Structures are given as structure tokens and as C-alpha cells.
Short mmCIF file of C-alpha atoms in Angstrom, two decimals:
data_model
loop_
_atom_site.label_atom_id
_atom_site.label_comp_id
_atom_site.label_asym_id
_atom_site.label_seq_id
_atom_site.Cartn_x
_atom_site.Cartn_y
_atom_site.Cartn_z
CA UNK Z 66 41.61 -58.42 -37.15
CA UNK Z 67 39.58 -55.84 -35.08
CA UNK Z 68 37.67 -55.02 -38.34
CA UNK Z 69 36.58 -59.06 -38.66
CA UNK Z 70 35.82 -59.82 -35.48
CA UNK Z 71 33.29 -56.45 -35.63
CA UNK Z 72 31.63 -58.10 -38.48
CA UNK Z 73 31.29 -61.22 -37.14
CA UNK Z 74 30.13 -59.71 -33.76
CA UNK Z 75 27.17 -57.71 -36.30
CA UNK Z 76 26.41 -61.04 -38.06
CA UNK Z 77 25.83 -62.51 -34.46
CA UNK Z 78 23.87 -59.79 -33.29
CA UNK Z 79 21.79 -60.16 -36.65
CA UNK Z 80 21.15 -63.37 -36.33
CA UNK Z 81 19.79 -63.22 -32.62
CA UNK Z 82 17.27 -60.40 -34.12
CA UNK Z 83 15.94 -62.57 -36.46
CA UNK Z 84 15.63 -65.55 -33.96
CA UNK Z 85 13.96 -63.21 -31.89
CA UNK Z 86 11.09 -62.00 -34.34
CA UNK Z 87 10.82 -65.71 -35.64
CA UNK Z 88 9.81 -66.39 -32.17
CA UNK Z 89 7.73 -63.31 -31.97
CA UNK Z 90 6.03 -63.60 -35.07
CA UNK Z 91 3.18 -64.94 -33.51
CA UNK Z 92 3.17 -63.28 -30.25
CA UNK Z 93 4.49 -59.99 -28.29
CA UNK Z 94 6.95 -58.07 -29.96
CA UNK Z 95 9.85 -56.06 -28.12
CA UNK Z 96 11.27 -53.30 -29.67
CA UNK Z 97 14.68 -52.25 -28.52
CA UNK Z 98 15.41 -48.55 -28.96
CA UNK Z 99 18.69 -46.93 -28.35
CA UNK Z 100 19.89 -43.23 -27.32
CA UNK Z 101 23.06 -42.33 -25.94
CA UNK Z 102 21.13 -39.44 -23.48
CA UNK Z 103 20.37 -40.45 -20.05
CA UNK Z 104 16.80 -41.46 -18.63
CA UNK Z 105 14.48 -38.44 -18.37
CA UNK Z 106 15.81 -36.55 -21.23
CA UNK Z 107 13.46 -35.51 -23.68
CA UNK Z 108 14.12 -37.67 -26.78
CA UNK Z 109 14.22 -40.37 -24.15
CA UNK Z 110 10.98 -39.73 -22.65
CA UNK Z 111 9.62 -39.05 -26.10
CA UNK Z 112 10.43 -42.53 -27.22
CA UNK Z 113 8.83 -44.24 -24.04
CA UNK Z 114 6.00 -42.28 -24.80
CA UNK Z 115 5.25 -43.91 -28.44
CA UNK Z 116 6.17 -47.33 -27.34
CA UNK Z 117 3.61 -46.89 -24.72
CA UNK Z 118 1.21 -45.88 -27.38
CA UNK Z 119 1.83 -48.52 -29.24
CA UNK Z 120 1.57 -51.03 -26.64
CA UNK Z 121 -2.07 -49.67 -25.77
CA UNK Z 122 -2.82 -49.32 -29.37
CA UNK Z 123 -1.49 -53.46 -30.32
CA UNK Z 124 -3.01 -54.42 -27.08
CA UNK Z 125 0.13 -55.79 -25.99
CA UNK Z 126 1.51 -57.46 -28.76
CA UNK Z 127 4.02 -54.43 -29.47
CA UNK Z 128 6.51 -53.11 -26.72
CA UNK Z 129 8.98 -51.32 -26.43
CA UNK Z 130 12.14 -51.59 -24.41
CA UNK Z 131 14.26 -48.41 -24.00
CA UNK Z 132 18.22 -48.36 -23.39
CA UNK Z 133 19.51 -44.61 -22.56
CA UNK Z 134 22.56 -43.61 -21.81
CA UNK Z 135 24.47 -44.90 -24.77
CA UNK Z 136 24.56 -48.84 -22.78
CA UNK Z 137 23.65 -50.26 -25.93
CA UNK Z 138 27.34 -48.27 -27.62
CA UNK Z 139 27.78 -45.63 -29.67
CA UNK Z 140 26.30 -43.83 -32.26
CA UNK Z 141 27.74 -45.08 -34.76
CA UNK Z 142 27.47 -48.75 -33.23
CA UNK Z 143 24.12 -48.04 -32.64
CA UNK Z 144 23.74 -47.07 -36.10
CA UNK Z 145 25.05 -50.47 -37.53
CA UNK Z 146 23.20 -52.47 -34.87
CA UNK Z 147 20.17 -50.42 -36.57
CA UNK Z 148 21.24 -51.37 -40.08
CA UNK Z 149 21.10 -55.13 -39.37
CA UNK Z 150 17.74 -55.45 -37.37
CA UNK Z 151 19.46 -56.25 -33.85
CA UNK Z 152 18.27 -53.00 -32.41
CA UNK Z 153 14.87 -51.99 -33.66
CA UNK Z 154 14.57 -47.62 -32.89
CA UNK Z 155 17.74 -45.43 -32.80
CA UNK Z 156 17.59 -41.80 -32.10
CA UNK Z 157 20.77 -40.50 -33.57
CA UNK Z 158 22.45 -37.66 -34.62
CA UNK Z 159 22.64 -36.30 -38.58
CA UNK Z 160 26.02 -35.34 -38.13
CA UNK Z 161 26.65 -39.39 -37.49
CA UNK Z 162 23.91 -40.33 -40.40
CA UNK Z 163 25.89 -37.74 -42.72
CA UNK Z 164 28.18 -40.57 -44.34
CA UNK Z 165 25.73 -43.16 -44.29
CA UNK Z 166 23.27 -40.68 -45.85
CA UNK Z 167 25.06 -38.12 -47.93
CA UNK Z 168 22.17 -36.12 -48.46
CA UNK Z 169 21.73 -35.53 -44.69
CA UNK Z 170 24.46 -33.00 -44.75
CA UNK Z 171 22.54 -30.12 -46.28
CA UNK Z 172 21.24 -29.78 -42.20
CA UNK Z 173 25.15 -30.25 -40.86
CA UNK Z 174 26.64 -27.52 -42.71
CA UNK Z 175 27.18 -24.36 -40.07
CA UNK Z 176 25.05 -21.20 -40.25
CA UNK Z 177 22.89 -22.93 -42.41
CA UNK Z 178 19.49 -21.97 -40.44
CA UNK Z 179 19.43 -18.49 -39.00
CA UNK Z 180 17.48 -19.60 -35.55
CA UNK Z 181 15.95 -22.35 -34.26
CA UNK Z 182 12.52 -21.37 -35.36
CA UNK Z 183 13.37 -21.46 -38.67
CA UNK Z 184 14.93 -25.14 -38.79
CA UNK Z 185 11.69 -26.39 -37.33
CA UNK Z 186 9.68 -24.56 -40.29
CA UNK Z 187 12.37 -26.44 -42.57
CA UNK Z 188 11.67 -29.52 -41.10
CA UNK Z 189 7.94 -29.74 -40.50
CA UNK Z 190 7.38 -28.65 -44.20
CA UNK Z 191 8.20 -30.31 -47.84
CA UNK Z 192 12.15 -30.18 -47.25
CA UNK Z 193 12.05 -31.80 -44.54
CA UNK Z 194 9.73 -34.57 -45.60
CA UNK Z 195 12.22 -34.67 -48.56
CA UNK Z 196 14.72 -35.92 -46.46
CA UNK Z 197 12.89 -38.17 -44.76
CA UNK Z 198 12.11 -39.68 -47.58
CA UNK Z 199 15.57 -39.86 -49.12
CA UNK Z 200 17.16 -41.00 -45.92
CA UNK Z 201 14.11 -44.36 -46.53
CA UNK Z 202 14.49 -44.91 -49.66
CA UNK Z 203 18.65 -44.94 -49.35
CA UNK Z 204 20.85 -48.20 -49.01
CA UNK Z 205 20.79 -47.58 -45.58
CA UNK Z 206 18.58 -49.96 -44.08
CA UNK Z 207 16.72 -47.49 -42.10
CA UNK Z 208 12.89 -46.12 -41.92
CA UNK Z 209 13.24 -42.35 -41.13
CA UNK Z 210 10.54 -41.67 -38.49
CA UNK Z 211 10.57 -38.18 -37.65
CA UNK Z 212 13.29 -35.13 -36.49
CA UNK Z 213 13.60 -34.08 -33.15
CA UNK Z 214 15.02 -30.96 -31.73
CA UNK Z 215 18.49 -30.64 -30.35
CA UNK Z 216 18.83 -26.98 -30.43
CA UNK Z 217 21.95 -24.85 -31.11
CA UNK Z 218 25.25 -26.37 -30.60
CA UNK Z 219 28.07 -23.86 -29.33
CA UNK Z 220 31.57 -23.42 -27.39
CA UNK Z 221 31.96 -24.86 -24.11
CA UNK Z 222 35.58 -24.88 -22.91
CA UNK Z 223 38.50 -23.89 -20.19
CA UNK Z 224 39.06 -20.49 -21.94
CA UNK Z 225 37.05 -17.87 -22.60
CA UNK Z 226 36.48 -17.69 -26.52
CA UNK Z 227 34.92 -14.30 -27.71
CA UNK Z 228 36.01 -14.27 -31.28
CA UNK Z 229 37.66 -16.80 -33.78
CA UNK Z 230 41.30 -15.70 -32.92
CA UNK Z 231 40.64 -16.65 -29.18
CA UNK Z 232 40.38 -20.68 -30.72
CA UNK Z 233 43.68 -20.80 -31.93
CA UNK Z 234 45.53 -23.62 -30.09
CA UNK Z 235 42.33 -24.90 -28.94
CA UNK Z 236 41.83 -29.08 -29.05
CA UNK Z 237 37.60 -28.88 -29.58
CA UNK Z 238 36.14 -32.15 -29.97
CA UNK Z 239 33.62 -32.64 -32.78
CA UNK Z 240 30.98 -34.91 -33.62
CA UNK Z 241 32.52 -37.96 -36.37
CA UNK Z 242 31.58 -36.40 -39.73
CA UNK Z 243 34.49 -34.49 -41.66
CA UNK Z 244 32.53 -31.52 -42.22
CA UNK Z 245 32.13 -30.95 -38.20
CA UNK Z 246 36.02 -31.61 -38.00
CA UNK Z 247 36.53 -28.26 -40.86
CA UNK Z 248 33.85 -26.66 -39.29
CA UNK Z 249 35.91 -26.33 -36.30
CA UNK Z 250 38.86 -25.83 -37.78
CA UNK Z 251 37.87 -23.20 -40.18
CA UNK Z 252 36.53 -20.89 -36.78
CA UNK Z 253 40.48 -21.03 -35.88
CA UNK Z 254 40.55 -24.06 -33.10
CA UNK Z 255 41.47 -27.89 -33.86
CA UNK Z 256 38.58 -30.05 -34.59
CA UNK Z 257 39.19 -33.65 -32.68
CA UNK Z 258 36.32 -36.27 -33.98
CA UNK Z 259 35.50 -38.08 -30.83
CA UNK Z 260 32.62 -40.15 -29.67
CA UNK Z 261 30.12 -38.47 -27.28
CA UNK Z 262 30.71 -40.65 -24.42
CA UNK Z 263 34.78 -40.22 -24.39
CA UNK Z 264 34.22 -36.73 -24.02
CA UNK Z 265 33.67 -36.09 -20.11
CA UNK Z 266 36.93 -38.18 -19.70
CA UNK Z 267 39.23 -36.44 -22.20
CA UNK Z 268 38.27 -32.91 -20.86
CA UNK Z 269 39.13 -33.92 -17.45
CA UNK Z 270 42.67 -35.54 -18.66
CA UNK Z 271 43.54 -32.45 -21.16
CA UNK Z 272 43.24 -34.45 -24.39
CA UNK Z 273 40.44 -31.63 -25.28
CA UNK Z 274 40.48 -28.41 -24.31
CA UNK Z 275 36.64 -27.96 -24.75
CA UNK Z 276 33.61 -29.59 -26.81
CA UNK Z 277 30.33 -27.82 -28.41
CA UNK Z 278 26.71 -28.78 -27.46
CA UNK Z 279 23.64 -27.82 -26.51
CA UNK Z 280 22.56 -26.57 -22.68
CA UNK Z 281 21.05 -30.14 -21.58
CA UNK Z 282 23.60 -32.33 -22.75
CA UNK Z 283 26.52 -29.94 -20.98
CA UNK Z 284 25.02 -30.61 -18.18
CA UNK Z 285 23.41 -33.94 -17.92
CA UNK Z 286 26.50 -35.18 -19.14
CA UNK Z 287 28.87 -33.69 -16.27
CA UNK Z 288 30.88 -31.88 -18.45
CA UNK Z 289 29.88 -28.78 -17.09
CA UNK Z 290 32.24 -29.85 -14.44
CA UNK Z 291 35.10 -29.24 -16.36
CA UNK Z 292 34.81 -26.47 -18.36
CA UNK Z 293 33.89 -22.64 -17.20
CA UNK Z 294 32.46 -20.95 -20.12
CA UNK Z 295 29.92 -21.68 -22.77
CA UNK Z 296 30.22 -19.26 -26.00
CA UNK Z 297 26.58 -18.74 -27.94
CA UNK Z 298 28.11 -19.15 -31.28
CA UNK Z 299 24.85 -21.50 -32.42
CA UNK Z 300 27.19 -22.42 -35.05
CA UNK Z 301 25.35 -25.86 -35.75
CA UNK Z 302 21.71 -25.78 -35.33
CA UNK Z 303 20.89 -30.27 -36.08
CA UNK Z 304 17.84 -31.46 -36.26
CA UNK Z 305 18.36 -35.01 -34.85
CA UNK Z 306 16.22 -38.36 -35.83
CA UNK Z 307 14.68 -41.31 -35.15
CA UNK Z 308 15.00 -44.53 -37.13
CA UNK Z 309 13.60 -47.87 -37.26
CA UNK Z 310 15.31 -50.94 -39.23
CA UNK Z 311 14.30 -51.78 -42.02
CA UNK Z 312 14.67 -55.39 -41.18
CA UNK Z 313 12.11 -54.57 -38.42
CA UNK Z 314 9.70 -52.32 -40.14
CA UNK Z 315 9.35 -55.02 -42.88
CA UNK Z 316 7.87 -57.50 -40.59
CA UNK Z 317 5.44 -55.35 -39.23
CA UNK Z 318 1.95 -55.69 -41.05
CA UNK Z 319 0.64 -52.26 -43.12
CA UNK Z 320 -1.63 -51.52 -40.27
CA UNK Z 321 1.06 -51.57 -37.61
CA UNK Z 322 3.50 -49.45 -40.00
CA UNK Z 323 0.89 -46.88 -39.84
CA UNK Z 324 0.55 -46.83 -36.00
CA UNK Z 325 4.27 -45.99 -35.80
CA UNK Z 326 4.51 -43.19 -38.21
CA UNK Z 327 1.03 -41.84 -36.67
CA UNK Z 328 3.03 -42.15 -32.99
CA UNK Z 329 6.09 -41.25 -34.68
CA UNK Z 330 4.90 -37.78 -35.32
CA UNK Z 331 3.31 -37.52 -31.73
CA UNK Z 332 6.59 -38.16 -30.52
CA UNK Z 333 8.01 -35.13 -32.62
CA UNK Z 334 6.24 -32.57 -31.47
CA UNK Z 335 5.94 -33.94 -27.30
CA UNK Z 336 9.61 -33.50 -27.57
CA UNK Z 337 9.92 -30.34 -28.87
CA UNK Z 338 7.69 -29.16 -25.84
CA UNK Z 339 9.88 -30.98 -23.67
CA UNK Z 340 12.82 -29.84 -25.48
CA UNK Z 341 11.96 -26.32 -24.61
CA UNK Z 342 11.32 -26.95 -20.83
CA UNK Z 343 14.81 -28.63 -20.73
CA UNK Z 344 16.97 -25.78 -22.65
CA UNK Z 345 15.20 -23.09 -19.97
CA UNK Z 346 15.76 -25.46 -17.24
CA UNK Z 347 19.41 -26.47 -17.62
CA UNK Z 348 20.53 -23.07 -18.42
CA UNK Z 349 19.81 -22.00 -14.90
CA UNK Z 350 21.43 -24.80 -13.72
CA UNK Z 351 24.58 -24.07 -15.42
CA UNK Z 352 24.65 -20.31 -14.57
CA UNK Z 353 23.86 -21.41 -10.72
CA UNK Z 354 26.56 -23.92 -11.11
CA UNK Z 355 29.17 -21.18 -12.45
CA UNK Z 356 29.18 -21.57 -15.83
CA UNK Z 357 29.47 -18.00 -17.86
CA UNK Z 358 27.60 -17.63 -20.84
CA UNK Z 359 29.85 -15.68 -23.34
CA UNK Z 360 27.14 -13.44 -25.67
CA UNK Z 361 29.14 -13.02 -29.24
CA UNK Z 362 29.19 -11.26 -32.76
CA UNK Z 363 28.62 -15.02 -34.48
CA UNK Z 364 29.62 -12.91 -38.21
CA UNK Z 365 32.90 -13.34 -37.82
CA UNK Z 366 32.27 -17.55 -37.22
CA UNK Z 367 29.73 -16.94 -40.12
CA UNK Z 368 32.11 -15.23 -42.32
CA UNK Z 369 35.19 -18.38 -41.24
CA UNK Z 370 32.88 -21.05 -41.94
CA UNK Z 371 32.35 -19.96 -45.46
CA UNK Z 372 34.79 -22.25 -47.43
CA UNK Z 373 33.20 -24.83 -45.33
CA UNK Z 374 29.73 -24.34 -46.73
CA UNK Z 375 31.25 -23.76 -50.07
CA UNK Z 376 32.85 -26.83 -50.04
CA UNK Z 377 30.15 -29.49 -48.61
CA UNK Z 378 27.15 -27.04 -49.81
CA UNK Z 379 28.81 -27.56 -53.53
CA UNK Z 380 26.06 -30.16 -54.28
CA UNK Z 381 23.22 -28.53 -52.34
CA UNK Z 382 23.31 -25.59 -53.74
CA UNK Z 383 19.38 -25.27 -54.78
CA UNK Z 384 18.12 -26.71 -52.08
CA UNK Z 385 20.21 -24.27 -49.54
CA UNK Z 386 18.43 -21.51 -51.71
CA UNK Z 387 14.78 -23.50 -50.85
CA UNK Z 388 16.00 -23.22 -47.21
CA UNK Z 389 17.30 -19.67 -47.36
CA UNK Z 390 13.77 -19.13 -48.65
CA UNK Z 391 11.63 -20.35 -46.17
CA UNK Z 392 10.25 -17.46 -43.99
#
């Protein structure tokens, strides 16, 4: 029952997207874009920044509308809004994209970039593009855009966690993509796939005993206030992405199509400046606010996670090589 009345509540939200470009088609056109990140974050600000291009470049006949914070429902929700045209531009994670888009997961799997530089080589050159490319020309129903950067996800939790053995026991909550789930439980704690907006409440009730993320989203999302250390593992180093519908980017003429990719990869690199600024910034904020950054041997997470990559890296097994490669 829950199931139907999703689908119907998709077909509605479908057909209000195409009443609303039928109206348009003639005049101003609002883009809706989606993040689950608050106002002022940098894929946020990024976003507002190429709509605002694009507004100045259509002279007002394309805007765009932003809706942070996740107000607009999950990632996943977001995702299938995305799919059937009702919201236009979705930044979302891979890890969420991964079984929509098989081929995403080469960029899940842990340890598979050594640092963050070199997943931005990866990314701004042919492999990247690659899947880009494959991501557009899947059954997904969405444009890929461009990456941005979400830098290196680790340990945040209750406990201190120093090596593998120090998990055991642990309840860590994971993005929704198997892979994340064995990820976690191959470094020796329990991997919990859980929405990113549940998370803040289940730490503070006990259902999780930590989570792993990046520096600005520990704290902009108040879960800093619950947890007292943050372990460097870096054992997940995801490139997110931006998407448009397809539904959308069909009704926009070649000309405009070519103003959005041209923004598109504006927007890329701003936030990766601003991504930068935010890391430095939010560290200090957690250290001031008590948080204790745990420096640790990451082999011995390497060496765990290798099943992991053995068994979700079966099919990628060239292109990890190509990525391995890249200097």
C-alpha cells in the first residue's frame, strides 16, 4: 500500500512538472534544485551561483529556485523526483546514484583514491568524463552535469576508535548503498544504512553509536554535538554530483543546453575553492568545540576493506588499474 500510494504521489508530482513547463514554454522558466546541505554550504552556494548565471545569461527567462536543507526529502526521494522532471537540479551523493547507476560504484569502493588530490585528477580527466557520460546515457533519466568535492569521509563517534578492533560492537550508520553497509562492516563495526537527515536524531537516542563524514557536514549538521571523536580513516574519498532531468534538459533548446554545461563546469571548480575554505574552517570549529581528531595507521582499514573491493571492484577491474595509474 505504502509502495502505491509513492507511485501515485511521483505520477502527481510528474504531472504538475509538466503543467508547469507547458505553461512556461513560452515564458520564464524556474528551475527547482535540491540538496540536503543547509544554506551557505558550498555545493549550495555553488548552485545559486549558476542559476544566477543563467538568469543573466537567458535574460530572465531561466531561474533558478534553490531548496537546501533536504526540505524537498531525501536523497533518494530527491533522486526519483529528479527521474520524473518534478525537480529540475539535484546534487546528490554517488553512494545514493550507485544502484541507479551501477557503474558509479568504481568511485564508492574504499581506499580506492590515495588522497584527495588524486580523485580530482581522476575526475577532471577522461575517467571522469567517462562517467559522466555513462551516468547520461543510462536509463536513468538524468543529465550528469559535473562532480563536486565532498572530501574524505571518516569515523565520528562516542568512542575513541584507533584501529579496526576498537569498532567491534559499534552501530555506524552508512550511506544506503550495500557496498557502504560491507564497507563498514568489513573495518570490524556494524554498518546501519540510514538516511542523512535521521542521523542527528538516532545518535542522540543510541540507535547509532557514531556515523562517518566529512568536517563540514559534522558540524553544520549538529552532530558534532553528540559525538567526541572524529578518526581520519579517509576511508571513502566520493566525488559527489549534480544532475538535471532529463525530462527538463529535453525541453531546453541546444543553445540553452550549452549555457548549463558551460555554467555547470563553473560551478565545479567555485566549489572546490569553497570546498577548501569550508574543510579548514570547520575543522577549527570542531577542535574549539571539543571534538578530538584521532590521527591513525589507515593500513590496517586498507588491508579489512580488501574483500570489499574484491567483491564490488570484480567488474572494474581495468578501470581501477586506469585509476591506480593516474599520477
Amino acid at each position: 500500500m505504502q509502495k502505491r500510494r509513492h507511485i501515485i504521489q511521483l505520477a502527481a508530482a510528474a504531472a504538475m512538472a509538466g503543467a508547469a513547463w507547458s505553461a512556461a514554454a513560452q515564458g520564464t522558466i524556474t528551475l527547482k534544485a535540491s540538496d540536503v546541505h543547509p544554506a551557505g554550504y558550498p555545493n549550495v552556494v555553488a548552485i545559486e551561483n549558476l542559476g544566477k548565471k543563467l538568469e543573466t545569461a537567458t535574460k530572465g527567462r531561466i531561474k533558478l529556485q534553490m531548496f537546501p536543507g533536504g526540505v524537498l526529502g531525501s536523497e533518494k526521494e530527491v533522486v526519483e523526483q529528479t527521474q520524473v522532471g518534478a525537480i529540475q537540479i539535484a546534487r546528490i551523493s554517488l553512494g545514493v546514484l550507485g544502484p541507479v547507476v551501477p557503474d558509479v560504484n568504481v568511485f564508492n569502493m574504499p581506499f580506492v583514491f590515495r588522497d584527495e588530490a588524486h580523485m580530482r585528477k581522476v575526475i577532471d580527466g577522461p575517467i571522469g568524463a567517462e562517467i559522466l557520460d555513462k551516468i547520461t546515457n543510462s536509463p536513468a533519466r538524468l543529465v550528469a552535469l559535473g562532480y563536486m568535492d565532498s572530501g574524505s569521509r571518516s569515523l565520528y563517534t562516542k568512542k575513541p576508535v584507533r584501529k579496526p578492533e576498537d569498532l567491534k560492537g559499534q552501530k555506524i550508520r552508512m550511506m544506503g548503498n550495500p557496498l557502504f553497509v560491507d564497507t563498514m562492516n568489513a573495518m570490524g563495526g556494524n554498518g546501519i544504512s540510514m538516511g542523512h537527515t535521521e542521523v542527528f536524531g538516532a545518535l542522540q537516542t543510541g540507535v547509532i553509536d557514531g556515523a562517518e563524514n566529512n568536517p563540514p557536514t559534522l558540524f553544520t549538521s549538529n552532530q558534532y554535538t553528540t559525538v567526541k571523536y572524529y578518526t581520519q580513516t579517509n576511508h571513502l574519498i566520493i566525488p559527489e554530483i549534480f544532475v538535471m532531468s532529463k525530462v527538463t534538459w529535453d525541453k531546453l533548446s541546444k543553445d540553452e543546453q550549452e549555457l548549463v554545461k558551460k555554467f555547470s563546469r563553473e560551478a565545479q571548480m567555485e566549489q572546490r575553492g569553497l570546498w577548501d575554505k569550508s574543510v579548514a574552517e570547520y575543522t577549527g570549529k570542531l577542535k574549539a568545540a571539543g571534538i578530538e581528531f584521532i590521527n591513525t595507521d589507515t593500513k590496517p582499514f586498507y588491508d579489512a576493506t580488501a574483500p570489499v573491493r574484491a567483491k564490488y571492484g570484480a567488474q572494474f577491474t581495468s578501470l581501477m588499474q586506469r585509476i591506480n595509474d593516474v599520477k
